[in-house]
Coordinates of C-alpha atoms in Angstrom, one line a residue:
Chain A
M1 CA -56.1 -18.2 139.1
S2 CA -55.2 -21.1 141.4
D3 CA -54.6 -20.7 145.1
E4 CA -51.0 -21.5 144.7
M5 CA -50.5 -18.7 142.2
M6 CA -52.3 -16.3 144.6
E7 CA -50.0 -17.3 147.3
D8 CA -46.9 -16.9 145.1
E9 CA -47.9 -13.4 144.1
G10 CA -47.7 -12.3 147.8
T11 CA -44.4 -13.9 148.4
I12 CA -41.7 -11.6 149.6
K13 CA -38.2 -13.0 149.7
K14 CA -35.0 -11.6 151.0
F15 CA -32.8 -10.9 147.9
G16 CA -29.1 -10.3 148.7
Y17 CA -26.9 -9.0 145.9
V18 CA -23.3 -9.4 146.6
N19 CA -20.8 -7.3 144.7
R20 CA -17.2 -8.4 144.9
K21 CA -15.5 -7.0 141.8
A22 CA -14.1 -3.6 140.8
P23 CA -16.5 -1.6 138.6
Y24 CA -14.8 -1.5 135.1
G25 CA -12.3 -4.3 134.8
T26 CA -15.2 -6.7 134.1
V27 CA -18.9 -6.3 133.3
Y28 CA -20.1 -7.9 136.5
A29 CA -20.7 -4.6 138.4
L30 CA -22.8 -3.0 135.6
E31 CA -24.8 -6.2 135.0
S32 CA -25.4 -6.6 138.7
L33 CA -26.8 -3.1 138.9
E34 CA -29.1 -4.0 136.0
V35 CA -30.5 -6.9 138.0
V36 CA -31.0 -4.8 141.1
L37 CA -32.9 -2.1 139.2
I38 CA -35.2 -4.7 137.4
G39 CA -35.6 -6.6 140.6
A40 CA -36.8 -3.5 142.4
A41 CA -40.0 -3.7 140.4
F42 CA -40.9 -7.0 142.1
D43 CA -41.3 -5.5 145.6
Q44 CA -38.9 -7.9 147.3
D45 CA -36.8 -7.3 150.4
V46 CA -33.5 -6.2 148.8
S47 CA -30.1 -5.9 150.4
V48 CA -27.0 -4.9 148.4
I49 CA -23.6 -5.9 149.8
F50 CA -20.3 -4.5 148.7
M51 CA -17.1 -6.4 149.7
D52 CA -13.6 -7.2 148.4
D53 CA -12.9 -5.0 145.3
G54 CA -16.7 -4.5 145.0
V55 CA -16.3 -1.6 147.5
Y56 CA -14.6 0.4 144.6
Q57 CA -18.0 0.4 142.8
L58 CA -19.2 3.1 145.2
K59 CA -16.0 5.2 145.1
K60 CA -16.5 8.9 144.4
G61 CA -15.0 10.8 141.5
Q62 CA -15.0 8.1 138.8
D63 CA -14.0 9.2 135.4
T64 CA -14.3 6.6 132.6
K65 CA -13.6 9.0 129.6
A66 CA -10.1 7.7 128.9
S67 CA -11.3 4.1 128.8
G68 CA -14.3 4.8 126.5
M69 CA -16.6 3.0 128.9
K70 CA -20.0 4.2 130.1
N71 CA -19.8 5.7 133.6
F72 CA -22.6 4.1 135.5
S73 CA -21.5 5.5 138.9
P74 CA -24.4 7.9 139.1
T75 CA -26.9 5.0 139.0
Y76 CA -26.0 4.0 142.5
R77 CA -27.4 7.3 143.7
A78 CA -30.7 6.4 141.9
L79 CA -31.1 3.2 143.9
E80 CA -32.9 5.0 146.7
G81 CA -35.6 6.1 144.3
Y82 CA -36.2 2.4 143.6
D83 CA -36.6 1.7 147.3
V84 CA -33.3 -0.1 147.4
E85 CA -32.1 1.4 150.7
K86 CA -30.2 -1.4 152.4
L87 CA -26.6 -0.9 151.2
Y88 CA -24.0 -2.7 153.2
V89 CA -20.2 -2.3 152.9
E90 CA -17.8 -4.6 154.6
K91 CA -15.5 -2.8 156.9
E92 CA -12.5 -5.0 156.4
S93 CA -12.7 -4.5 152.7
M94 CA -12.8 -0.7 153.1
D95 CA -9.9 -0.7 155.6
I96 CA -7.6 -2.8 153.6
R97 CA -8.1 -0.4 150.6
G98 CA -7.8 2.7 152.6
L99 CA -11.4 3.8 152.0
S100 CA -13.8 5.5 154.4
T101 CA -17.5 6.3 154.0
D102 CA -16.4 9.9 153.0
D103 CA -15.0 8.3 149.8
L104 CA -18.4 6.8 148.8
I105 CA -21.0 8.4 146.6
V106 CA -24.0 7.0 148.6
P107 CA -24.8 6.6 152.3
V108 CA -24.1 3.0 153.4
E109 CA -24.1 0.9 156.5
V110 CA -20.6 -0.3 157.3
K111 CA -20.6 -3.8 158.7
S112 CA -17.9 -6.1 160.0
S113 CA -17.3 -9.3 158.0
E114 CA -19.0 -11.2 160.8
E115 CA -22.1 -9.0 160.5
I116 CA -22.0 -9.4 156.7
M117 CA -21.9 -13.1 157.2
Q118 CA -25.1 -12.8 159.3
I119 CA -26.8 -10.6 156.7
M120 CA -26.0 -13.2 154.1
E121 CA -27.3 -16.0 156.3
D122 CA -30.6 -14.1 156.6
Q123 CA -31.2 -14.0 152.9
D124 CA -33.4 -16.3 150.9
I125 CA -31.6 -15.7 147.7
I126 CA -27.9 -14.7 147.2
L127 CA -26.9 -13.4 143.8
S128 CA -23.2 -13.0 143.7
F129 CA -21.4 -10.8 141.1
Chain B
M1 CA -37.4 -29.6 145.7
K2 CA -37.9 -26.9 143.1
F3 CA -34.6 -25.5 141.8
S4 CA -33.7 -22.5 139.6
I5 CA -30.3 -22.3 138.1
M6 CA -28.3 -19.2 137.1
I7 CA -25.2 -19.6 134.8
S8 CA -22.8 -16.6 134.7
E9 CA -20.0 -17.8 132.5
G10 CA -19.5 -18.8 128.9
P11 CA -19.0 -22.4 127.7
Y12 CA -15.4 -23.9 127.6
T13 CA -13.7 -20.9 129.1
H14 CA -15.2 -21.7 132.5
Q15 CA -16.5 -24.8 134.2
A16 CA -19.7 -23.0 135.3
S17 CA -21.9 -24.3 132.5
D18 CA -20.5 -27.9 132.9
S19 CA -21.2 -27.9 136.6
A20 CA -24.6 -26.4 136.1
Y21 CA -25.5 -29.0 133.5
L22 CA -24.3 -31.9 135.7
F23 CA -26.2 -30.5 138.7
T24 CA -29.4 -30.0 136.6
K25 CA -29.2 -33.5 135.2
A26 CA -28.6 -35.0 138.6
A27 CA -31.4 -33.1 140.2
L28 CA -33.8 -34.2 137.5
E29 CA -32.7 -37.8 137.8
K30 CA -33.4 -37.6 141.5
G31 CA -36.9 -36.4 140.8
H32 CA -36.5 -32.7 141.6
E33 CA -38.0 -30.0 139.5
I34 CA -36.0 -27.4 137.6
F35 CA -38.2 -24.3 137.4
R36 CA -35.8 -22.4 135.1
V37 CA -32.2 -22.1 133.9
F38 CA -31.2 -18.5 133.5
F39 CA -28.1 -17.5 131.4
Y40 CA -26.5 -14.2 132.3
H41 CA -23.3 -12.3 131.8
D42 CA -21.1 -14.4 129.4
G43 CA -23.4 -17.3 130.2
V44 CA -25.6 -16.2 127.3
N45 CA -22.9 -17.6 125.0
N46 CA -24.1 -21.1 126.0
G47 CA -27.1 -20.4 123.8
T48 CA -25.6 -20.1 120.3
R49 CA -26.2 -22.9 117.9
L50 CA -23.2 -21.8 115.9
T51 CA -20.8 -23.4 118.4
T52 CA -18.6 -26.1 116.8
P53 CA -16.3 -27.7 119.4
P54 CA -13.8 -30.4 118.4
Q55 CA -15.5 -33.7 117.9
D56 CA -13.6 -35.4 120.7
D57 CA -14.9 -32.9 123.2
R58 CA -18.4 -32.4 124.8
N59 CA -20.8 -30.2 123.0
I60 CA -22.0 -28.0 125.8
V61 CA -24.7 -26.2 123.8
N62 CA -26.2 -29.3 122.2
R63 CA -26.2 -31.0 125.6
W64 CA -28.4 -28.2 127.1
S65 CA -30.7 -28.3 124.0
E66 CA -31.1 -32.1 124.4
L67 CA -31.7 -31.8 128.2
A68 CA -34.3 -29.1 127.5
Q69 CA -36.1 -31.2 125.0
A70 CA -36.1 -34.3 127.2
H71 CA -37.4 -32.5 130.3
K72 CA -39.2 -29.5 128.9
L73 CA -36.7 -27.2 130.6
D74 CA -37.1 -23.4 130.5
L75 CA -33.7 -22.2 129.2
V76 CA -33.8 -18.4 129.3
V77 CA -31.1 -16.1 127.9
C78 CA -31.1 -12.6 129.3
V79 CA -32.0 -10.1 126.6
A80 CA -29.7 -7.2 127.8
A81 CA -26.7 -9.5 128.2
A82 CA -27.5 -11.2 124.9
Q83 CA -27.7 -8.0 122.9
R84 CA -24.3 -7.0 124.1
R85 CA -22.8 -10.3 123.1
G86 CA -24.6 -11.0 119.8
I87 CA -26.9 -13.8 120.9
V88 CA -30.0 -13.3 118.7
D89 CA -33.3 -15.1 118.3
P90 CA -35.6 -14.6 115.3
E91 CA -37.7 -11.9 117.1
E92 CA -34.7 -10.0 118.3
A93 CA -33.2 -10.2 114.8
K94 CA -36.3 -8.6 113.4
R95 CA -36.6 -6.0 116.2
N96 CA -32.9 -4.9 115.9
S97 CA -32.7 -5.3 112.1
K98 CA -30.0 -8.0 112.2
D99 CA -29.4 -10.2 109.2
A100 CA -29.3 -13.5 111.2
D101 CA -30.2 -15.2 114.4
N102 CA -28.1 -17.8 116.2
I103 CA -30.2 -19.0 119.2
A104 CA -29.9 -22.8 119.9
P105 CA -33.0 -25.1 120.1
G106 CA -34.6 -25.0 123.5
F107 CA -33.3 -21.6 124.5
H108 CA -35.2 -18.4 124.3
I109 CA -34.4 -14.7 125.0
S110 CA -36.3 -12.9 127.7
G111 CA -35.8 -10.2 130.4
L112 CA -34.1 -10.1 133.8
G113 CA -37.5 -10.3 135.4
Q114 CA -37.3 -14.0 134.6
L115 CA -34.3 -14.3 136.9
I116 CA -36.1 -12.5 139.8
E117 CA -39.2 -14.6 139.3
A118 CA -37.0 -17.8 139.2
G119 CA -35.7 -16.8 142.6
I120 CA -39.2 -16.1 144.0
Q121 CA -40.8 -19.3 142.6
A122 CA -38.0 -21.8 143.4
D123 CA -37.1 -23.3 146.8
R124 CA -33.4 -22.7 145.9
L125 CA -31.7 -20.5 143.3
V126 CA -28.3 -22.0 142.6
V127 CA -25.7 -19.8 140.9
F128 CA -22.8 -21.2 138.8
G129 CA -20.1 -18.7 138.1
D130 CA -17.0 -17.1 139.5

């Protein structure tokens, strides 16, 4: 194994996953979650950000029966088990939609849009969904 | 600089694949390295050889295949997204008992880990999508 490869194996980058869309209208939320779960195996520094309609992904009490879609809401609760613990929700996005942390299925850190901007600035990689 | 590219939207419906192609081509012309191009969400639809656009329009799929051949590009189609949307290579066809495959030359199907690795290995991961 070359020195370069050895070095790469030890690389830890800050991966920021930005979720901006509602959970069932499009496939982005589900496929974003799949990336986060697979990515967790790579031992990177992961932050997951929810903003705009993406905050609805964490809303309690989702029932997809009538739409025939798979309810992936419980998977967000499994994230902690994958050491994905930095979940940020943008305050302005919650406020404008009348949501509070009591409405969410997992504990999150609520951040202002300015703070979210700084979190994004700190990332090496931003994957936007 | 070493770039990785992610494409999140299908061909023709959305400009993402066009922009990604032009970016990739320009980067290569300037002497940069493209570590990998990863196709996700509807972006996997860029990898079917069965596409037949009108003759007076660009052929987005062939264009990627040709660029891949010219520069030995690693064009990776996400397996989970591909299975949902019916993008199949010979191995996947066999594994899932399908009667055909449709993967275009230069593309291959692999896992999401390839996207994470592309992010780790490249200096920049550039995402083309909505």
